[in-house]
Amino acid sequence: MHAISLTVNGRDHDLVIEARRTLADMLRHDLGYTGTHLGCEHGICGACTVLMDAAPVRACLVFGVQADGTEVRTVEGLADAEQLSDLQQSFSDHHALQCGFCTPGFVISVTAFLWEHPDPTDGQIRDALSGNLCRCTGYQGILAAVRAAADSISTAAQETKHTQEPR
Ligand code: FES
Ligand code: FES
């Protein structure tokens, strides 16, 4: 057994876990963050994706002990109180989910992608989505949601830049 400490969605946690406990099982069963879903449990589907120190990881392939000292963010940590993130709202607006099982993984993966690529091409969006599997939507709604969220982030960034330019 190993004693570890980590932050999840801004909240400190100390716990004692077995070395073989995965990050996904630790988040879901020990800490109650059940928004992290488990599909394939071997790194293929992306449903379990979380952010560890701002980088997306497959929580089914990471041991909980590896998260010692890190900051983890799950889908529960993306919304601001009752306000969905822009990307979450865009998923809702563009009907980018049906059963919703894959959605936490998509939203987490795309959140990290948009930090790195605030003005992505459609091709970059398709590449970014290729690591997550959805059995329901046919992907068009997801593509539309990410495109709209990216456009809105890019427009907001340009407006901020204009207001900060010397007149
Ligand atoms: S459950 Fe982790 S990648 Fe599928
Ligand atoms: S919405 Fe059902 S698996 Fe994606």
Short mmCIF file of N, CA and C and ligand atoms in Angstrom, two decimals:
data_model
loop_
_atom_site.label_atom_id
_atom_site.label_comp_id
_atom_site.label_asym_id
_atom_site.label_seq_id
_atom_site.Cartn_x
_atom_site.Cartn_y
_atom_site.Cartn_z
N MET A 1 0.85 -1.20 0.00
CA MET A 1 0.00 0.00 0.00
C MET A 1 0.89 1.25 0.00
N HIS A 2 0.39 2.28 -0.68
CA HIS A 2 1.19 3.51 -0.80
C HIS A 2 0.33 4.72 -0.43
N ALA A 3 0.92 5.61 0.34
CA ALA A 3 0.23 6.86 0.69
C ALA A 3 0.56 7.89 -0.38
N ILE A 4 -0.47 8.49 -0.95
CA ILE A 4 -0.24 9.53 -1.97
C ILE A 4 -1.09 10.75 -1.67
N SER A 5 -0.68 11.87 -2.27
CA SER A 5 -1.44 13.11 -2.16
C SER A 5 -1.55 13.70 -3.56
N LEU A 6 -2.71 14.17 -3.88
CA LEU A 6 -2.89 14.82 -5.18
C LEU A 6 -4.03 15.82 -5.08
N THR A 7 -4.13 16.66 -6.11
CA THR A 7 -5.24 17.59 -6.19
C THR A 7 -6.15 17.15 -7.33
N VAL A 8 -7.44 17.08 -7.07
CA VAL A 8 -8.39 16.76 -8.15
C VAL A 8 -9.40 17.89 -8.22
N ASN A 9 -9.46 18.52 -9.37
CA ASN A 9 -10.38 19.64 -9.59
C ASN A 9 -10.22 20.72 -8.50
N GLY A 10 -8.95 20.94 -8.11
CA GLY A 10 -8.66 21.99 -7.15
C GLY A 10 -8.82 21.58 -5.69
N ARG A 11 -9.20 20.33 -5.47
CA ARG A 11 -9.39 19.86 -4.09
C ARG A 11 -8.28 18.89 -3.70
N ASP A 12 -7.70 19.09 -2.51
CA ASP A 12 -6.61 18.22 -2.05
C ASP A 12 -7.16 16.88 -1.56
N HIS A 13 -6.44 15.80 -1.91
CA HIS A 13 -6.82 14.47 -1.44
C HIS A 13 -5.57 13.73 -0.96
N ASP A 14 -5.69 13.08 0.19
CA ASP A 14 -4.65 12.17 0.68
C ASP A 14 -5.29 10.79 0.80
N LEU A 15 -4.63 9.79 0.25
CA LEU A 15 -5.21 8.45 0.37
C LEU A 15 -4.13 7.38 0.31
N VAL A 16 -4.53 6.18 0.70
CA VAL A 16 -3.61 5.04 0.69
C VAL A 16 -4.18 4.02 -0.29
N ILE A 17 -3.37 3.66 -1.29
CA ILE A 17 -3.88 2.76 -2.34
C ILE A 17 -2.88 1.66 -2.64
N GLU A 18 -3.39 0.61 -3.26
CA GLU A 18 -2.52 -0.47 -3.72
C GLU A 18 -1.75 0.01 -4.94
N ALA A 19 -0.55 -0.52 -5.12
CA ALA A 19 0.30 -0.12 -6.25
C ALA A 19 -0.39 -0.42 -7.58
N ARG A 20 -1.24 -1.46 -7.61
CA ARG A 20 -1.84 -1.86 -8.88
C ARG A 20 -3.12 -1.08 -9.21
N ARG A 21 -3.58 -0.22 -8.31
CA ARG A 21 -4.83 0.52 -8.52
C ARG A 21 -4.64 1.51 -9.66
N THR A 22 -5.52 1.49 -10.67
CA THR A 22 -5.36 2.46 -11.76
C THR A 22 -5.89 3.82 -11.32
N LEU A 23 -5.43 4.85 -12.04
CA LEU A 23 -5.92 6.20 -11.76
C LEU A 23 -7.44 6.25 -11.98
N ALA A 24 -7.92 5.56 -13.01
CA ALA A 24 -9.36 5.57 -13.29
C ALA A 24 -10.14 4.97 -12.12
N ASP A 25 -9.70 3.81 -11.63
CA ASP A 25 -10.41 3.19 -10.50
C ASP A 25 -10.29 4.03 -9.24
N MET A 26 -9.13 4.64 -9.05
CA MET A 26 -8.94 5.48 -7.87
C MET A 26 -9.89 6.68 -7.93
N LEU A 27 -9.96 7.32 -9.10
CA LEU A 27 -10.85 8.49 -9.22
C LEU A 27 -12.30 8.09 -9.00
N ARG A 28 -12.72 6.99 -9.61
CA ARG A 28 -14.12 6.60 -9.56
C ARG A 28 -14.50 6.00 -8.20
N HIS A 29 -13.70 5.04 -7.74
CA HIS A 29 -14.13 4.26 -6.58
C HIS A 29 -13.63 4.79 -5.25
N ASP A 30 -12.44 5.39 -5.25
CA ASP A 30 -11.90 5.89 -3.98
C ASP A 30 -12.29 7.35 -3.75
N LEU A 31 -12.41 8.12 -4.84
CA LEU A 31 -12.64 9.56 -4.68
C LEU A 31 -14.02 10.01 -5.17
N GLY A 32 -14.73 9.15 -5.88
CA GLY A 32 -16.11 9.47 -6.25
C GLY A 32 -16.27 10.33 -7.49
N TYR A 33 -15.19 10.46 -8.29
CA TYR A 33 -15.31 11.23 -9.54
C TYR A 33 -15.75 10.29 -10.66
N THR A 34 -17.04 9.99 -10.67
CA THR A 34 -17.55 8.97 -11.59
C THR A 34 -17.79 9.50 -13.01
N GLY A 35 -17.51 10.77 -13.23
CA GLY A 35 -17.59 11.31 -14.60
C GLY A 35 -16.52 10.74 -15.50
N THR A 36 -15.47 10.20 -14.92
CA THR A 36 -14.44 9.52 -15.71
C THR A 36 -14.94 8.11 -16.02
N HIS A 37 -15.19 7.85 -17.30
CA HIS A 37 -15.82 6.57 -17.69
C HIS A 37 -14.78 5.55 -18.12
N LEU A 38 -15.12 4.30 -17.94
CA LEU A 38 -14.25 3.21 -18.35
C LEU A 38 -14.93 2.40 -19.44
N GLY A 39 -14.31 2.34 -20.62
CA GLY A 39 -14.86 1.55 -21.71
C GLY A 39 -13.99 0.33 -21.93
N CYS A 40 -12.95 0.50 -22.72
CA CYS A 40 -12.12 -0.64 -23.12
C CYS A 40 -11.17 -1.11 -22.03
N GLU A 41 -10.75 -0.20 -21.16
CA GLU A 41 -9.77 -0.46 -20.10
C GLU A 41 -8.42 -0.89 -20.63
N HIS A 42 -8.12 -0.61 -21.90
CA HIS A 42 -6.74 -0.83 -22.35
C HIS A 42 -6.26 0.22 -23.34
N GLY A 43 -6.68 1.46 -23.14
CA GLY A 43 -6.04 2.57 -23.84
C GLY A 43 -6.54 2.87 -25.24
N ILE A 44 -7.65 2.28 -25.66
CA ILE A 44 -8.11 2.45 -27.03
C ILE A 44 -9.22 3.50 -27.17
N CYS A 45 -10.22 3.46 -26.30
CA CYS A 45 -11.45 4.23 -26.56
C CYS A 45 -11.38 5.69 -26.11
N GLY A 46 -10.55 6.03 -25.16
CA GLY A 46 -10.40 7.41 -24.70
C GLY A 46 -11.46 7.87 -23.71
N ALA A 47 -12.41 7.00 -23.36
CA ALA A 47 -13.49 7.43 -22.45
C ALA A 47 -12.97 7.85 -21.08
N CYS A 48 -11.82 7.32 -20.70
CA CYS A 48 -11.29 7.56 -19.35
C CYS A 48 -10.32 8.75 -19.29
N THR A 49 -10.24 9.53 -20.36
CA THR A 49 -9.22 10.58 -20.43
C THR A 49 -9.44 11.64 -19.35
N VAL A 50 -8.36 11.97 -18.65
CA VAL A 50 -8.37 13.07 -17.68
C VAL A 50 -7.11 13.90 -17.93
N LEU A 51 -7.08 15.07 -17.32
CA LEU A 51 -5.87 15.91 -17.41
C LEU A 51 -5.02 15.68 -16.17
N MET A 52 -3.75 15.39 -16.40
CA MET A 52 -2.80 15.26 -15.28
C MET A 52 -1.73 16.31 -15.52
N ASP A 53 -1.63 17.28 -14.60
CA ASP A 53 -0.76 18.44 -14.82
C ASP A 53 -0.98 19.02 -16.21
N ALA A 54 -2.26 19.19 -16.56
CA ALA A 54 -2.72 19.84 -17.80
C ALA A 54 -2.47 19.03 -19.07
N ALA A 55 -1.97 17.81 -18.95
CA ALA A 55 -1.77 16.97 -20.14
C ALA A 55 -2.80 15.83 -20.12
N PRO A 56 -3.43 15.55 -21.28
CA PRO A 56 -4.41 14.45 -21.30
C PRO A 56 -3.74 13.09 -21.14
N VAL A 57 -4.29 12.26 -20.27
CA VAL A 57 -3.78 10.89 -20.09
C VAL A 57 -4.96 9.93 -20.06
N ARG A 58 -4.70 8.69 -20.45
CA ARG A 58 -5.71 7.62 -20.34
C ARG A 58 -5.65 7.10 -18.90
N ALA A 59 -6.66 7.38 -18.14
CA ALA A 59 -6.61 7.03 -16.71
C ALA A 59 -6.63 5.53 -16.49
N CYS A 60 -7.01 4.74 -17.52
CA CYS A 60 -6.96 3.28 -17.36
C CYS A 60 -5.55 2.74 -17.51
N LEU A 61 -4.65 3.56 -18.05
CA LEU A 61 -3.27 3.11 -18.28
C LEU A 61 -2.28 3.72 -17.30
N VAL A 62 -2.77 4.57 -16.41
CA VAL A 62 -1.90 5.24 -15.42
C VAL A 62 -2.22 4.64 -14.06
N PHE A 63 -1.20 4.34 -13.30
CA PHE A 63 -1.45 3.88 -11.93
C PHE A 63 -1.73 5.08 -11.03
N GLY A 64 -2.56 4.87 -10.06
CA GLY A 64 -2.88 5.95 -9.13
C GLY A 64 -1.63 6.51 -8.47
N VAL A 65 -0.68 5.63 -8.14
CA VAL A 65 0.55 6.11 -7.47
C VAL A 65 1.33 7.07 -8.36
N GLN A 66 1.16 6.95 -9.68
CA GLN A 66 1.86 7.87 -10.59
C GLN A 66 1.28 9.28 -10.52
N ALA A 67 0.09 9.40 -9.98
CA ALA A 67 -0.54 10.73 -9.86
C ALA A 67 -0.14 11.42 -8.57
N ASP A 68 0.71 10.77 -7.77
CA ASP A 68 1.15 11.39 -6.51
C ASP A 68 1.80 12.74 -6.80
N GLY A 69 1.33 13.79 -6.14
CA GLY A 69 1.93 15.11 -6.30
C GLY A 69 1.45 15.89 -7.51
N THR A 70 0.50 15.33 -8.27
CA THR A 70 0.04 16.01 -9.49
C THR A 70 -1.29 16.73 -9.25
N GLU A 71 -1.63 17.53 -10.27
CA GLU A 71 -2.96 18.15 -10.30
C GLU A 71 -3.76 17.46 -11.38
N VAL A 72 -4.84 16.83 -10.99
CA VAL A 72 -5.69 16.11 -11.94
C VAL A 72 -6.97 16.91 -12.14
N ARG A 73 -7.44 16.92 -13.38
CA ARG A 73 -8.74 17.53 -13.64
C ARG A 73 -9.60 16.53 -14.38
N THR A 74 -10.80 16.33 -13.88
CA THR A 74 -11.76 15.43 -14.52
C THR A 74 -12.88 16.28 -15.13
N VAL A 75 -13.80 15.61 -15.79
CA VAL A 75 -14.89 16.36 -16.44
C VAL A 75 -15.69 17.16 -15.42
N GLU A 76 -15.74 16.67 -14.17
CA GLU A 76 -16.49 17.42 -13.14
C GLU A 76 -15.84 18.78 -12.86
N GLY A 77 -14.56 18.93 -13.23
CA GLY A 77 -13.85 20.16 -12.92
C GLY A 77 -13.82 21.15 -14.07
N LEU A 78 -14.53 20.88 -15.16
CA LEU A 78 -14.48 21.80 -16.30
C LEU A 78 -15.51 22.92 -16.17
N ALA A 79 -16.65 22.62 -15.61
CA ALA A 79 -17.69 23.65 -15.49
C ALA A 79 -17.34 24.60 -14.35
N ASP A 80 -17.77 25.84 -14.50
CA ASP A 80 -17.55 26.84 -13.46
C ASP A 80 -18.86 26.94 -12.67
N ALA A 81 -18.90 26.31 -11.50
CA ALA A 81 -20.14 26.20 -10.70
C ALA A 81 -21.24 25.62 -11.59
N GLU A 82 -22.29 26.36 -11.85
CA GLU A 82 -23.40 25.84 -12.66
C GLU A 82 -23.22 26.14 -14.14
N GLN A 83 -22.16 26.86 -14.49
CA GLN A 83 -21.96 27.31 -15.87
C GLN A 83 -21.07 26.32 -16.62
N LEU A 84 -21.61 25.70 -17.70
CA LEU A 84 -20.80 24.79 -18.49
C LEU A 84 -19.64 25.53 -19.13
N SER A 85 -18.54 24.81 -19.41
CA SER A 85 -17.47 25.44 -20.19
C SER A 85 -18.01 25.71 -21.60
N ASP A 86 -17.34 26.59 -22.34
CA ASP A 86 -17.79 26.90 -23.71
C ASP A 86 -17.87 25.63 -24.55
N LEU A 87 -16.88 24.75 -24.34
CA LEU A 87 -16.87 23.51 -25.13
C LEU A 87 -18.03 22.60 -24.74
N GLN A 88 -18.28 22.47 -23.45
CA GLN A 88 -19.41 21.65 -23.01
C GLN A 88 -20.72 22.20 -23.56
N GLN A 89 -20.88 23.52 -23.53
CA GLN A 89 -22.10 24.14 -24.05
C GLN A 89 -22.23 23.88 -25.55
N SER A 90 -21.09 23.93 -26.24
CA SER A 90 -21.11 23.69 -27.67
C SER A 90 -21.51 22.24 -27.98
N PHE A 91 -21.06 21.29 -27.17
CA PHE A 91 -21.50 19.90 -27.35
C PHE A 91 -23.02 19.81 -27.21
N SER A 92 -23.54 20.53 -26.24
CA SER A 92 -25.00 20.51 -26.05
C SER A 92 -25.70 21.18 -27.23
N ASP A 93 -25.21 22.34 -27.64
CA ASP A 93 -25.85 23.10 -28.72
C ASP A 93 -25.86 22.33 -30.04
N HIS A 94 -24.80 21.54 -30.29
CA HIS A 94 -24.67 20.88 -31.59
C HIS A 94 -25.02 19.39 -31.52
N HIS A 95 -25.70 19.00 -30.46
CA HIS A 95 -26.15 17.60 -30.34
C HIS A 95 -24.99 16.63 -30.55
N ALA A 96 -23.89 16.92 -29.87
CA ALA A 96 -22.68 16.13 -30.06
C ALA A 96 -22.63 14.91 -29.15
N LEU A 97 -23.76 14.55 -28.57
CA LEU A 97 -23.79 13.34 -27.75
C LEU A 97 -25.16 12.69 -27.85
N GLN A 98 -25.15 11.39 -27.68
CA GLN A 98 -26.42 10.67 -27.59
C GLN A 98 -26.49 9.98 -26.23
N CYS A 99 -25.84 8.82 -26.09
CA CYS A 99 -25.86 8.20 -24.76
C CYS A 99 -24.96 8.95 -23.78
N GLY A 100 -23.94 9.63 -24.29
CA GLY A 100 -23.07 10.44 -23.44
C GLY A 100 -21.92 9.68 -22.81
N PHE A 101 -21.82 8.38 -23.07
CA PHE A 101 -20.77 7.61 -22.40
C PHE A 101 -19.37 8.09 -22.77
N CYS A 102 -19.18 8.42 -24.04
CA CYS A 102 -17.85 8.84 -24.50
C CYS A 102 -17.56 10.30 -24.22
N THR A 103 -18.59 11.07 -23.87
CA THR A 103 -18.49 12.53 -23.87
C THR A 103 -17.43 13.08 -22.89
N PRO A 104 -17.33 12.59 -21.66
CA PRO A 104 -16.28 13.15 -20.79
C PRO A 104 -14.89 13.05 -21.40
N GLY A 105 -14.61 11.92 -22.03
CA GLY A 105 -13.29 11.74 -22.64
C GLY A 105 -13.07 12.70 -23.80
N PHE A 106 -14.11 12.85 -24.64
CA PHE A 106 -14.00 13.81 -25.75
C PHE A 106 -13.77 15.22 -25.22
N VAL A 107 -14.56 15.63 -24.26
CA VAL A 107 -14.50 17.01 -23.78
C VAL A 107 -13.14 17.30 -23.13
N ILE A 108 -12.63 16.34 -22.37
CA ILE A 108 -11.31 16.54 -21.75
C ILE A 108 -10.22 16.60 -22.83
N SER A 109 -10.25 15.66 -23.78
CA SER A 109 -9.22 15.64 -24.82
C SER A 109 -9.24 16.93 -25.64
N VAL A 110 -10.44 17.37 -26.00
CA VAL A 110 -10.55 18.57 -26.84
C VAL A 110 -10.20 19.83 -26.05
N THR A 111 -10.48 19.85 -24.77
CA THR A 111 -10.08 21.00 -23.95
C THR A 111 -8.57 21.20 -24.04
N ALA A 112 -7.82 20.11 -23.86
CA ALA A 112 -6.35 20.21 -23.95
C ALA A 112 -5.92 20.57 -25.36
N PHE A 113 -6.59 20.01 -26.36
CA PHE A 113 -6.25 20.31 -27.76
C PHE A 113 -6.43 21.80 -28.06
N LEU A 114 -7.52 22.38 -27.58
CA LEU A 114 -7.78 23.80 -27.88
C LEU A 114 -6.83 24.73 -27.12
N TRP A 115 -6.31 24.28 -26.00
CA TRP A 115 -5.25 25.08 -25.35
C TRP A 115 -4.04 25.16 -26.27
N GLU A 116 -3.71 24.03 -26.90
CA GLU A 116 -2.53 23.97 -27.76
C GLU A 116 -2.79 24.56 -29.14
N HIS A 117 -4.04 24.44 -29.61
CA HIS A 117 -4.39 24.90 -30.97
C HIS A 117 -5.64 25.77 -30.89
N PRO A 118 -5.49 27.02 -30.48
CA PRO A 118 -6.68 27.87 -30.31
C PRO A 118 -7.37 28.23 -31.63
N ASP A 119 -6.69 28.05 -32.75
CA ASP A 119 -7.31 28.36 -34.05
C ASP A 119 -7.06 27.21 -35.02
N PRO A 120 -7.62 26.05 -34.74
CA PRO A 120 -7.26 24.84 -35.50
C PRO A 120 -7.95 24.77 -36.87
N THR A 121 -7.32 24.05 -37.79
CA THR A 121 -7.97 23.73 -39.06
C THR A 121 -8.92 22.55 -38.82
N ASP A 122 -9.80 22.33 -39.81
CA ASP A 122 -10.71 21.18 -39.69
C ASP A 122 -9.91 19.86 -39.62
N GLY A 123 -8.82 19.81 -40.40
CA GLY A 123 -7.98 18.61 -40.39
C GLY A 123 -7.36 18.37 -39.02
N GLN A 124 -6.91 19.44 -38.38
CA GLN A 124 -6.34 19.27 -37.03
C GLN A 124 -7.40 18.80 -36.05
N ILE A 125 -8.62 19.31 -36.20
CA ILE A 125 -9.70 18.86 -35.31
C ILE A 125 -9.97 17.37 -35.52
N ARG A 126 -10.02 16.94 -36.78
CA ARG A 126 -10.27 15.52 -37.05
C ARG A 126 -9.15 14.66 -36.45
N ASP A 127 -7.91 15.12 -36.60
CA ASP A 127 -6.80 14.37 -36.01
C ASP A 127 -6.95 14.28 -34.49
N ALA A 128 -7.33 15.41 -33.90
CA ALA A 128 -7.44 15.46 -32.43
C ALA A 128 -8.53 14.52 -31.93
N LEU A 129 -9.59 14.37 -32.72
CA LEU A 129 -10.71 13.51 -32.29
C LEU A 129 -10.44 12.03 -32.54
N SER A 130 -9.38 11.75 -33.30
CA SER A 130 -9.18 10.36 -33.72
C SER A 130 -8.80 9.44 -32.56
N GLY A 131 -8.41 10.00 -31.43
CA GLY A 131 -8.05 9.16 -30.29
C GLY A 131 -9.21 8.82 -29.38
N ASN A 132 -10.40 9.28 -29.73
CA ASN A 132 -11.57 8.98 -28.89
C ASN A 132 -12.63 8.31 -29.75
N LEU A 133 -13.26 7.29 -29.21
CA LEU A 133 -14.27 6.55 -29.96
C LEU A 133 -15.67 6.85 -29.43
N CYS A 134 -16.61 7.00 -30.38
CA CYS A 134 -18.01 7.17 -30.04
C CYS A 134 -18.81 6.15 -30.82
N ARG A 135 -19.71 5.43 -30.13
CA ARG A 135 -20.51 4.41 -30.81
C ARG A 135 -21.85 4.96 -31.29
N CYS A 136 -22.17 6.21 -30.95
CA CYS A 136 -23.53 6.69 -31.22
C CYS A 136 -23.64 7.77 -32.29
N THR A 137 -22.78 8.77 -32.26
CA THR A 137 -23.13 10.05 -32.93
C THR A 137 -22.81 10.11 -34.40
N GLY A 138 -21.92 9.27 -34.91
CA GLY A 138 -21.48 9.46 -36.29
C GLY A 138 -20.49 10.59 -36.42
N TYR A 139 -20.15 11.23 -35.35
CA TYR A 139 -19.06 12.22 -35.25
C TYR A 139 -19.38 13.60 -35.82
N GLN A 140 -20.39 13.74 -36.70
CA GLN A 140 -20.60 15.06 -37.32
C GLN A 140 -20.96 16.11 -36.27
N GLY A 141 -21.78 15.74 -35.32
CA GLY A 141 -22.14 16.69 -34.27
C GLY A 141 -20.93 17.07 -33.42
N ILE A 142 -20.06 16.11 -33.18
CA ILE A 142 -18.86 16.39 -32.38
C ILE A 142 -17.95 17.34 -33.15
N LEU A 143 -17.77 17.07 -34.45
CA LEU A 143 -16.95 17.97 -35.28
C LEU A 143 -17.53 19.38 -35.27
N ALA A 144 -18.84 19.47 -35.44
CA ALA A 144 -19.49 20.80 -35.46
C ALA A 144 -19.32 21.51 -34.12
N ALA A 145 -19.42 20.76 -33.03
CA ALA A 145 -19.29 21.37 -31.70
C ALA A 145 -17.88 21.90 -31.48
N VAL A 146 -16.90 21.11 -31.87
CA VAL A 146 -15.51 21.55 -31.66
C VAL A 146 -15.20 22.73 -32.57
N ARG A 147 -15.68 22.68 -33.82
CA ARG A 147 -15.45 23.80 -34.75
C ARG A 147 -16.04 25.09 -34.17
N ALA A 148 -17.26 25.01 -33.68
CA ALA A 148 -17.92 26.21 -33.13
C ALA A 148 -17.20 26.72 -31.89
N ALA A 149 -16.76 25.81 -31.02
CA ALA A 149 -16.06 26.24 -29.80
C ALA A 149 -14.73 26.88 -30.18
N ALA A 150 -14.03 26.28 -31.15
CA ALA A 150 -12.73 26.84 -31.57
C ALA A 150 -12.94 28.23 -32.17
N ASP A 151 -13.98 28.38 -33.00
CA ASP A 151 -14.24 29.69 -33.61
C ASP A 151 -14.55 30.72 -32.54
N SER A 152 -15.32 30.32 -31.55
CA SER A 152 -15.67 31.29 -30.51
C SER A 152 -14.46 31.67 -29.67
N ILE A 153 -13.56 30.70 -29.39
CA ILE A 153 -12.34 31.02 -28.64
C ILE A 153 -11.44 31.94 -29.46
N SER A 154 -11.33 31.66 -30.76
CA SER A 154 -10.48 32.47 -31.62
C SER A 154 -11.01 33.89 -31.74
N THR A 155 -12.34 34.03 -31.89
CA THR A 155 -12.94 35.37 -31.98
C THR A 155 -12.72 36.14 -30.68
N ALA A 156 -12.92 35.47 -29.55
CA ALA A 156 -12.73 36.15 -28.25
C ALA A 156 -11.29 36.60 -28.09
N ALA A 157 -10.34 35.75 -28.54
CA ALA A 157 -8.92 36.12 -28.41
C ALA A 157 -8.60 37.33 -29.27
N GLN A 158 -9.21 37.38 -30.48
CA GLN A 158 -8.94 38.53 -31.36
C GLN A 158 -9.55 39.81 -30.78
N GLU A 159 -10.74 39.69 -30.21
CA GLU A 159 -11.37 40.88 -29.63
C GLU A 159 -10.54 41.40 -28.45
N THR A 160 -10.01 40.47 -27.64
CA THR A 160 -9.17 40.89 -26.51
C THR A 160 -7.93 41.60 -27.03
N LYS A 161 -7.34 41.04 -28.11
CA LYS A 161 -6.12 41.65 -28.67
C LYS A 161 -6.41 43.05 -29.17
N HIS A 162 -7.56 43.23 -29.87
CA HIS A 162 -7.90 44.56 -30.40
C HIS A 162 -8.08 45.57 -29.29
N THR A 163 -8.74 45.14 -28.20
CA THR A 163 -9.00 46.10 -27.12
C THR A 163 -7.71 46.46 -26.39
N GLN A 164 -6.68 45.58 -26.50
CA GLN A 164 -5.41 45.88 -25.82
C GLN A 164 -4.42 46.62 -26.71
N GLU A 165 -4.74 46.73 -28.02
CA GLU A 165 -3.81 47.44 -28.92
C GLU A 165 -3.83 48.92 -28.62
N PRO A 166 -2.65 49.62 -28.69
CA PRO A 166 -2.64 51.07 -28.47
C PRO A 166 -3.42 51.79 -29.55
N ARG A 167 -4.17 52.80 -29.17
CA ARG A 167 -4.98 53.54 -30.15
C ARG A 167 -4.26 54.79 -30.59
S1 FES B 1 -11.13 2.96 -20.86
FE1 FES B 1 -9.23 3.93 -20.99
S2 FES B 1 -8.89 4.16 -23.11
FE2 FES B 1 -10.72 3.00 -22.99
S1 FES B 2 -22.57 9.41 -27.40
FE1 FES B 2 -22.79 7.28 -27.04
S2 FES B 2 -20.79 6.51 -27.27
FE2 FES B 2 -20.62 8.57 -27.83
#
